[in-house]
Amino acid sequence: MSVPLQVILFARPLVRGTVKTRLEPALGADGALRLYEALLRYVVSVCQAAELGPLTLAYAGDRPGAALAALGEALGARLVSQGSGDLGDRMARALGDALEAGAWPVLLGTDLAGLKPGHLTAAAAALRAGDDYAFAPAEDGGYGVVAARRLDPELFAAMPWSTPSVMKETAGRLAALGRAWTRLPSLYDIDGPEDLPRLEDHPVLGPALATLSHVSPS
């Protein structure tokens, strides 16, 4: 009997002024929120297309908020809190919970405009082939997807998150642990205004971006 997969999407409550704040100078607070929701829905659609397994929305903070809760209900997704700690603490907790429940987790973020179903199916194939992990590096030096069939907490502890050295440091730790892993195709995410031109030709997010104002309200 094959081990089931669990897709875990890290998300933030859909609250104006709390998501994609680096985009506010270009899009305004309302525009940043609307683009974040478009990114979230796009990533969800990719997860659905990959057909790996049930979707869990892991929200930051104490409550998911009404909008994210409604989206989760509409999707039939399970909503759970990411819990406390830094990003590494929360990622390790999410991976560990899935593994303890008897599933191999595939964990990803919400701003991955470059995500394709192939990233997720390749991650699943790597685990089924016997690798301990699969990572999809991000072009900014981090990574956007991690799949695991075991948990080594030291891969996520004391990591210089949001720096260009995250994937390189992770690869070094994997080598030191002697873990087998697959490097998936790189992808890009959307962080600041400099990234917005990449969306203009995006078949899904391009039209969403075109509806937003590029002038911040006073």
PDB file of C-alpha atoms in Angstrom:
ATOM      1  CA  MET A   1       0.000   0.000   0.000  1.00  0.00           C
ATOM      2  CA  SER A   2       1.461   3.347  -1.035  1.00  0.00           C
ATOM      3  CA  VAL A   3       1.874   6.182   1.448  1.00  0.00           C
ATOM      4  CA  PRO A   4      -0.630   9.012   0.865  1.00  0.00           C
ATOM      5  CA  LEU A   5       0.559  12.521   0.116  1.00  0.00           C
ATOM      6  CA  GLN A   6      -0.633  15.645   1.895  1.00  0.00           C
ATOM      7  CA  VAL A   7      -0.303  19.054   0.245  1.00  0.00           C
ATOM      8  CA  ILE A   8       0.230  21.834   2.787  1.00  0.00           C
ATOM      9  CA  LEU A   9      -0.100  25.440   1.646  1.00  0.00           C
ATOM     10  CA  PHE A  10       1.229  28.149   3.957  1.00  0.00           C
ATOM     11  CA  ALA A  11      -1.090  31.152   3.728  1.00  0.00           C
ATOM     12  CA  ARG A  12      -1.887  34.379   5.513  1.00  0.00           C
ATOM     13  CA  PRO A  13      -5.343  35.675   6.413  1.00  0.00           C
ATOM     14  CA  LEU A  14      -6.765  37.828   3.630  1.00  0.00           C
ATOM     15  CA  VAL A  15      -6.557  41.113   5.505  1.00  0.00           C
ATOM     16  CA  ARG A  16      -5.724  44.466   3.910  1.00  0.00           C
ATOM     17  CA  GLY A  17      -2.378  45.874   4.975  1.00  0.00           C
ATOM     18  CA  THR A  18      -0.976  42.538   6.190  1.00  0.00           C
ATOM     19  CA  VAL A  19      -0.092  40.699   2.969  1.00  0.00           C
ATOM     20  CA  LYS A  20       2.384  41.573   0.232  1.00  0.00           C
ATOM     21  CA  THR A  21       3.103  44.916   1.884  1.00  0.00           C
ATOM     22  CA  ARG A  22       6.219  45.365  -0.258  1.00  0.00           C
ATOM     23  CA  LEU A  23       3.889  45.692  -3.241  1.00  0.00           C
ATOM     24  CA  GLU A  24       1.869  48.517  -1.725  1.00  0.00           C
ATOM     25  CA  PRO A  25       3.977  51.332  -3.248  1.00  0.00           C
ATOM     26  CA  ALA A  26       3.048  49.961  -6.685  1.00  0.00           C
ATOM     27  CA  LEU A  27      -0.433  48.591  -6.085  1.00  0.00           C
ATOM     28  CA  GLY A  28      -1.733  50.197  -2.907  1.00  0.00           C
ATOM     29  CA  ALA A  29      -2.960  48.176   0.056  1.00  0.00           C
ATOM     30  CA  ASP A  30      -6.131  47.045  -1.718  1.00  0.00           C
ATOM     31  CA  GLY A  31      -4.210  46.057  -4.839  1.00  0.00           C
ATOM     32  CA  ALA A  32      -1.616  44.129  -2.852  1.00  0.00           C
ATOM     33  CA  LEU A  33      -4.382  42.206  -1.099  1.00  0.00           C
ATOM     34  CA  ARG A  34      -6.158  41.440  -4.374  1.00  0.00           C
ATOM     35  CA  LEU A  35      -2.945  40.225  -6.006  1.00  0.00           C
ATOM     36  CA  TYR A  36      -2.148  38.066  -2.993  1.00  0.00           C
ATOM     37  CA  GLU A  37      -5.574  36.460  -3.244  1.00  0.00           C
ATOM     38  CA  ALA A  38      -5.032  35.907  -6.974  1.00  0.00           C
ATOM     39  CA  LEU A  39      -1.674  34.255  -6.232  1.00  0.00           C
ATOM     40  CA  LEU A  40      -3.263  32.096  -3.556  1.00  0.00           C
ATOM     41  CA  ARG A  41      -6.036  30.958  -5.874  1.00  0.00           C
ATOM     42  CA  TYR A  42      -3.531  30.274  -8.653  1.00  0.00           C
ATOM     43  CA  VAL A  43      -1.334  28.111  -6.422  1.00  0.00           C
ATOM     44  CA  VAL A  44      -4.428  26.254  -5.195  1.00  0.00           C
ATOM     45  CA  SER A  45      -5.428  25.587  -8.807  1.00  0.00           C
ATOM     46  CA  VAL A  46      -1.965  24.151  -9.522  1.00  0.00           C
ATOM     47  CA  CYS A  47      -2.229  21.908  -6.459  1.00  0.00           C
ATOM     48  CA  GLN A  48      -5.611  20.693  -7.662  1.00  0.00           C
ATOM     49  CA  ALA A  49      -4.273  20.034 -11.163  1.00  0.00           C
ATOM     50  CA  ALA A  50      -1.396  17.960  -9.747  1.00  0.00           C
ATOM     51  CA  GLU A  51      -3.911  15.709  -7.950  1.00  0.00           C
ATOM     52  CA  LEU A  52      -1.473  14.601  -5.271  1.00  0.00           C
ATOM     53  CA  GLY A  53      -3.821  14.403  -2.318  1.00  0.00           C
ATOM     54  CA  PRO A  54      -5.886  16.434   0.133  1.00  0.00           C
ATOM     55  CA  LEU A  55      -5.087  20.117   0.643  1.00  0.00           C
ATOM     56  CA  THR A  56      -4.357  21.688   4.009  1.00  0.00           C
ATOM     57  CA  LEU A  57      -4.330  25.473   4.363  1.00  0.00           C
ATOM     58  CA  ALA A  58      -1.943  26.317   7.200  1.00  0.00           C
ATOM     59  CA  TYR A  59      -2.591  29.907   8.235  1.00  0.00           C
ATOM     60  CA  ALA A  60      -0.286  32.307  10.027  1.00  0.00           C
ATOM     61  CA  GLY A  61      -1.510  33.791  13.283  1.00  0.00           C
ATOM     62  CA  ASP A  62      -4.215  32.806  15.711  1.00  0.00           C
ATOM     63  CA  ARG A  63      -7.175  32.783  13.313  1.00  0.00           C
ATOM     64  CA  PRO A  64      -7.598  32.293   9.562  1.00  0.00           C
ATOM     65  CA  GLY A  65      -9.963  35.228   9.170  1.00  0.00           C
ATOM     66  CA  ALA A  66     -13.361  35.062   7.530  1.00  0.00           C
ATOM     67  CA  ALA A  67     -12.184  35.297   3.924  1.00  0.00           C
ATOM     68  CA  LEU A  68      -9.536  32.566   4.136  1.00  0.00           C
ATOM     69  CA  ALA A  69     -11.889  30.351   6.158  1.00  0.00           C
ATOM     70  CA  ALA A  70     -14.572  30.755   3.493  1.00  0.00           C
ATOM     71  CA  LEU A  71     -12.082  29.900   0.752  1.00  0.00           C
ATOM     72  CA  GLY A  72     -10.925  26.828   2.630  1.00  0.00           C
ATOM     73  CA  GLU A  73     -14.499  25.666   3.102  1.00  0.00           C
ATOM     74  CA  ALA A  74     -15.265  26.186  -0.591  1.00  0.00           C
ATOM     75  CA  LEU A  75     -12.203  24.126  -1.501  1.00  0.00           C
ATOM     76  CA  GLY A  76     -12.938  21.403   0.993  1.00  0.00           C
ATOM     77  CA  ALA A  77      -9.526  22.088   2.504  1.00  0.00           C
ATOM     78  CA  ARG A  78      -8.557  21.495   6.109  1.00  0.00           C
ATOM     79  CA  LEU A  79      -7.520  24.678   7.942  1.00  0.00           C
ATOM     80  CA  VAL A  80      -4.855  24.506  10.631  1.00  0.00           C
ATOM     81  CA  SER A  81      -2.717  27.066  12.408  1.00  0.00           C
ATOM     82  CA  GLN A  82       0.990  27.196  11.590  1.00  0.00           C
ATOM     83  CA  GLY A  83       1.604  27.735  15.295  1.00  0.00           C
ATOM     84  CA  SER A  84       4.350  29.783  16.887  1.00  0.00           C
ATOM     85  CA  GLY A  85       8.014  30.297  16.082  1.00  0.00           C
ATOM     86  CA  ASP A  86       9.966  31.437  13.065  1.00  0.00           C
ATOM     87  CA  LEU A  87       9.406  30.086   9.571  1.00  0.00           C
ATOM     88  CA  GLY A  88      11.682  27.108  10.176  1.00  0.00           C
ATOM     89  CA  ASP A  89       9.859  26.164  13.369  1.00  0.00           C
ATOM     90  CA  ARG A  90       6.515  26.338  11.620  1.00  0.00           C
ATOM     91  CA  MET A  91       7.661  24.389   8.581  1.00  0.00           C
ATOM     92  CA  ALA A  92       9.193  21.629  10.679  1.00  0.00           C
ATOM     93  CA  ARG A  93       5.982  21.402  12.715  1.00  0.00           C
ATOM     94  CA  ALA A  94       3.801  21.116   9.617  1.00  0.00           C
ATOM     95  CA  LEU A  95       6.017  18.462   8.050  1.00  0.00           C
ATOM     96  CA  GLY A  96       6.257  16.519  11.290  1.00  0.00           C
ATOM     97  CA  ASP A  97       2.503  16.563  11.891  1.00  0.00           C
ATOM     98  CA  ALA A  98       1.835  15.150   8.422  1.00  0.00           C
ATOM     99  CA  LEU A  99       4.470  12.449   8.824  1.00  0.00           C
ATOM    100  CA  GLU A 100       3.096  11.462  12.219  1.00  0.00           C
ATOM    101  CA  ALA A 101      -0.347  11.149  10.615  1.00  0.00           C
ATOM    102  CA  GLY A 102       1.086   8.672   8.097  1.00  0.00           C
ATOM    103  CA  ALA A 103       1.368  10.961   5.055  1.00  0.00           C
ATOM    104  CA  TRP A 104       4.285  12.333   3.062  1.00  0.00           C
ATOM    105  CA  PRO A 105       3.933  16.130   3.056  1.00  0.00           C
ATOM    106  CA  VAL A 106       4.447  18.473   0.133  1.00  0.00           C
ATOM    107  CA  LEU A 107       4.750  21.968   1.609  1.00  0.00           C
ATOM    108  CA  LEU A 108       4.693  25.186  -0.403  1.00  0.00           C
ATOM    109  CA  GLY A 109       4.045  28.909  -0.191  1.00  0.00           C
ATOM    110  CA  THR A 110       1.429  31.135  -1.794  1.00  0.00           C
ATOM    111  CA  ASP A 111       3.446  33.592  -3.892  1.00  0.00           C
ATOM    112  CA  LEU A 112       4.825  31.073  -6.394  1.00  0.00           C
ATOM    113  CA  ALA A 113       3.746  32.551  -9.698  1.00  0.00           C
ATOM    114  CA  GLY A 114       6.148  30.210 -11.497  1.00  0.00           C
ATOM    115  CA  LEU A 115       4.661  27.059  -9.982  1.00  0.00           C
ATOM    116  CA  LYS A 116       3.540  24.325 -12.381  1.00  0.00           C
ATOM    117  CA  PRO A 117       1.864  20.989 -11.679  1.00  0.00           C
ATOM    118  CA  GLY A 118       5.110  19.343 -12.785  1.00  0.00           C
ATOM    119  CA  HIS A 119       6.938  20.749  -9.745  1.00  0.00           C
ATOM    120  CA  LEU A 120       4.542  18.900  -7.465  1.00  0.00           C
ATOM    121  CA  THR A 121       4.301  15.668  -9.415  1.00  0.00           C
ATOM    122  CA  ALA A 122       8.111  15.541  -9.654  1.00  0.00           C
ATOM    123  CA  ALA A 123       8.338  16.055  -5.888  1.00  0.00           C
ATOM    124  CA  ALA A 124       5.944  13.173  -5.322  1.00  0.00           C
ATOM    125  CA  ALA A 125       7.867  10.963  -7.764  1.00  0.00           C
ATOM    126  CA  ALA A 126      11.138  11.686  -5.948  1.00  0.00           C
ATOM    127  CA  LEU A 127       9.678  10.551  -2.637  1.00  0.00           C
ATOM    128  CA  ARG A 128       8.152   7.451  -4.162  1.00  0.00           C
ATOM    129  CA  ALA A 129      11.531   6.634  -5.731  1.00  0.00           C
ATOM    130  CA  GLY A 130      13.105   6.615  -2.278  1.00  0.00           C
ATOM    131  CA  ASP A 131      14.532  10.101  -1.828  1.00  0.00           C
ATOM    132  CA  ASP A 132      14.266  11.631   1.620  1.00  0.00           C
ATOM    133  CA  TYR A 133      13.435  15.100   0.312  1.00  0.00           C
ATOM    134  CA  ALA A 134      12.693  17.145  -2.779  1.00  0.00           C
ATOM    135  CA  PHE A 135      13.203  20.902  -2.997  1.00  0.00           C
ATOM    136  CA  ALA A 136      12.219  23.388  -5.690  1.00  0.00           C
ATOM    137  CA  PRO A 137      14.728  26.263  -5.500  1.00  0.00           C
ATOM    138  CA  ALA A 138      13.490  29.807  -5.969  1.00  0.00           C
ATOM    139  CA  GLU A 139      15.388  32.202  -8.186  1.00  0.00           C
ATOM    140  CA  ASP A 140      16.009  34.495  -5.199  1.00  0.00           C
ATOM    141  CA  GLY A 141      18.119  31.819  -3.476  1.00  0.00           C
ATOM    142  CA  GLY A 142      15.460  30.297  -1.276  1.00  0.00           C
ATOM    143  CA  TYR A 143      13.058  27.511  -2.103  1.00  0.00           C
ATOM    144  CA  GLY A 144       9.328  27.387  -2.726  1.00  0.00           C
ATOM    145  CA  VAL A 145       8.472  23.696  -2.352  1.00  0.00           C
ATOM    146  CA  VAL A 146       9.738  21.034   0.027  1.00  0.00           C
ATOM    147  CA  ALA A 147       8.517  17.435   0.049  1.00  0.00           C
ATOM    148  CA  ALA A 148       9.626  14.998   2.714  1.00  0.00           C
ATOM    149  CA  ARG A 149       9.411  11.372   3.736  1.00  0.00           C
ATOM    150  CA  ARG A 150      11.302  12.002   6.972  1.00  0.00           C
ATOM    151  CA  LEU A 151      11.990  14.976   9.232  1.00  0.00           C
ATOM    152  CA  ASP A 152      15.404  16.333  10.136  1.00  0.00           C
ATOM    153  CA  PRO A 153      14.658  19.433  12.243  1.00  0.00           C
ATOM    154  CA  GLU A 154      18.198  20.739  11.744  1.00  0.00           C
ATOM    155  CA  LEU A 155      17.349  21.479   8.099  1.00  0.00           C
ATOM    156  CA  PHE A 156      15.025  24.244   9.279  1.00  0.00           C
ATOM    157  CA  ALA A 157      16.615  25.498  12.514  1.00  0.00           C
ATOM    158  CA  ALA A 158      18.664  28.720  12.657  1.00  0.00           C
ATOM    159  CA  MET A 159      18.309  29.230   8.911  1.00  0.00           C
ATOM    160  CA  PRO A 160      18.942  32.736   7.485  1.00  0.00           C
ATOM    161  CA  TRP A 161      15.460  32.958   5.982  1.00  0.00           C
ATOM    162  CA  SER A 162      14.730  35.556   3.290  1.00  0.00           C
ATOM    163  CA  THR A 163      18.362  35.645   2.178  1.00  0.00           C
ATOM    164  CA  PRO A 164      19.968  34.379  -1.059  1.00  0.00           C
ATOM    165  CA  SER A 165      21.838  31.648   0.849  1.00  0.00           C
ATOM    166  CA  VAL A 166      18.865  29.557   2.032  1.00  0.00           C
ATOM    167  CA  MET A 167      18.943  26.865  -0.659  1.00  0.00           C
ATOM    168  CA  LYS A 168      22.735  26.682  -0.651  1.00  0.00           C
ATOM    169  CA  GLU A 169      22.785  26.302   3.138  1.00  0.00           C
ATOM    170  CA  THR A 170      20.035  23.693   2.974  1.00  0.00           C
ATOM    171  CA  ALA A 171      21.949  21.692   0.357  1.00  0.00           C
ATOM    172  CA  GLY A 172      25.019  21.739   2.581  1.00  0.00           C
ATOM    173  CA  ARG A 173      23.036  20.476   5.551  1.00  0.00           C
ATOM    174  CA  LEU A 174      21.482  17.709   3.464  1.00  0.00           C
ATOM    175  CA  ALA A 175      24.935  16.605   2.364  1.00  0.00           C
ATOM    176  CA  ALA A 176      26.221  16.638   5.945  1.00  0.00           C
ATOM    177  CA  LEU A 177      23.293  14.452   7.009  1.00  0.00           C
ATOM    178  CA  GLY A 178      23.817  12.086   4.101  1.00  0.00           C
ATOM    179  CA  ARG A 179      20.254  12.519   2.869  1.00  0.00           C
ATOM    180  CA  ALA A 180      19.157  11.625  -0.649  1.00  0.00           C
ATOM    181  CA  TRP A 181      17.250  14.457  -2.275  1.00  0.00           C
ATOM    182  CA  THR A 182      16.059  15.758  -5.604  1.00  0.00           C
ATOM    183  CA  ARG A 183      16.544  19.307  -6.849  1.00  0.00           C
ATOM    184  CA  LEU A 184      13.361  20.173  -8.712  1.00  0.00           C
ATOM    185  CA  PRO A 185      13.189  22.792 -11.495  1.00  0.00           C
ATOM    186  CA  SER A 186      13.643  26.336 -10.212  1.00  0.00           C
ATOM    187  CA  LEU A 187      10.682  28.668  -9.966  1.00  0.00           C
ATOM    188  CA  TYR A 188      10.087  32.332  -9.287  1.00  0.00           C
ATOM    189  CA  ASP A 189       7.941  34.103  -6.755  1.00  0.00           C
ATOM    190  CA  ILE A 190       6.538  37.594  -6.380  1.00  0.00           C
ATOM    191  CA  ASP A 191       8.006  39.689  -3.588  1.00  0.00           C
ATOM    192  CA  GLY A 192       8.387  43.325  -4.627  1.00  0.00           C
ATOM    193  CA  PRO A 193       7.398  45.775  -7.378  1.00  0.00           C
ATOM    194  CA  GLU A 194      10.429  44.700  -9.421  1.00  0.00           C
ATOM    195  CA  ASP A 195       8.813  41.296  -9.862  1.00  0.00           C
ATOM    196  CA  LEU A 196       5.506  42.543 -11.266  1.00  0.00           C
ATOM    197  CA  PRO A 197       6.596  42.750 -14.938  1.00  0.00           C
ATOM    198  CA  ARG A 198       7.053  38.962 -14.898  1.00  0.00           C
ATOM    199  CA  LEU A 199       3.314  38.603 -14.426  1.00  0.00           C
ATOM    200  CA  GLU A 200       2.325  40.560 -17.510  1.00  0.00           C
ATOM    201  CA  ASP A 201       2.484  37.494 -19.777  1.00  0.00           C
ATOM    202  CA  HIS A 202       1.261  35.050 -17.152  1.00  0.00           C
ATOM    203  CA  PRO A 203      -1.871  33.349 -18.513  1.00  0.00           C
ATOM    204  CA  VAL A 204      -3.712  33.516 -15.186  1.00  0.00           C
ATOM    205  CA  LEU A 205      -2.068  36.250 -13.130  1.00  0.00           C
ATOM    206  CA  GLY A 206      -1.479  38.638 -16.025  1.00  0.00           C
ATOM    207  CA  PRO A 207      -5.175  39.464 -16.409  1.00  0.00           C
ATOM    208  CA  ALA A 208      -5.484  39.806 -12.624  1.00  0.00           C
ATOM    209  CA  LEU A 209      -2.582  42.255 -12.529  1.00  0.00           C
ATOM    210  CA  ALA A 210      -4.070  44.268 -15.390  1.00  0.00           C
ATOM    211  CA  THR A 211      -7.133  45.056 -13.287  1.00  0.00           C
ATOM    212  CA  LEU A 212      -5.082  46.613 -10.486  1.00  0.00           C
ATOM    213  CA  SER A 213      -3.953  50.190 -10.180  1.00  0.00           C
ATOM    214  CA  HIS A 214      -0.195  50.707 -10.294  1.00  0.00           C
ATOM    215  CA  VAL A 215      -0.427  53.983  -8.420  1.00  0.00           C
ATOM    216  CA  SER A 216      -0.468  53.915  -4.660  1.00  0.00           C
ATOM    217  CA  PRO A 217      -3.361  55.912  -3.184  1.00  0.00           C
ATOM    218  CA  SER A 218      -2.428  58.883  -1.050  1.00  0.00           C
TER     219      SER A 218
END
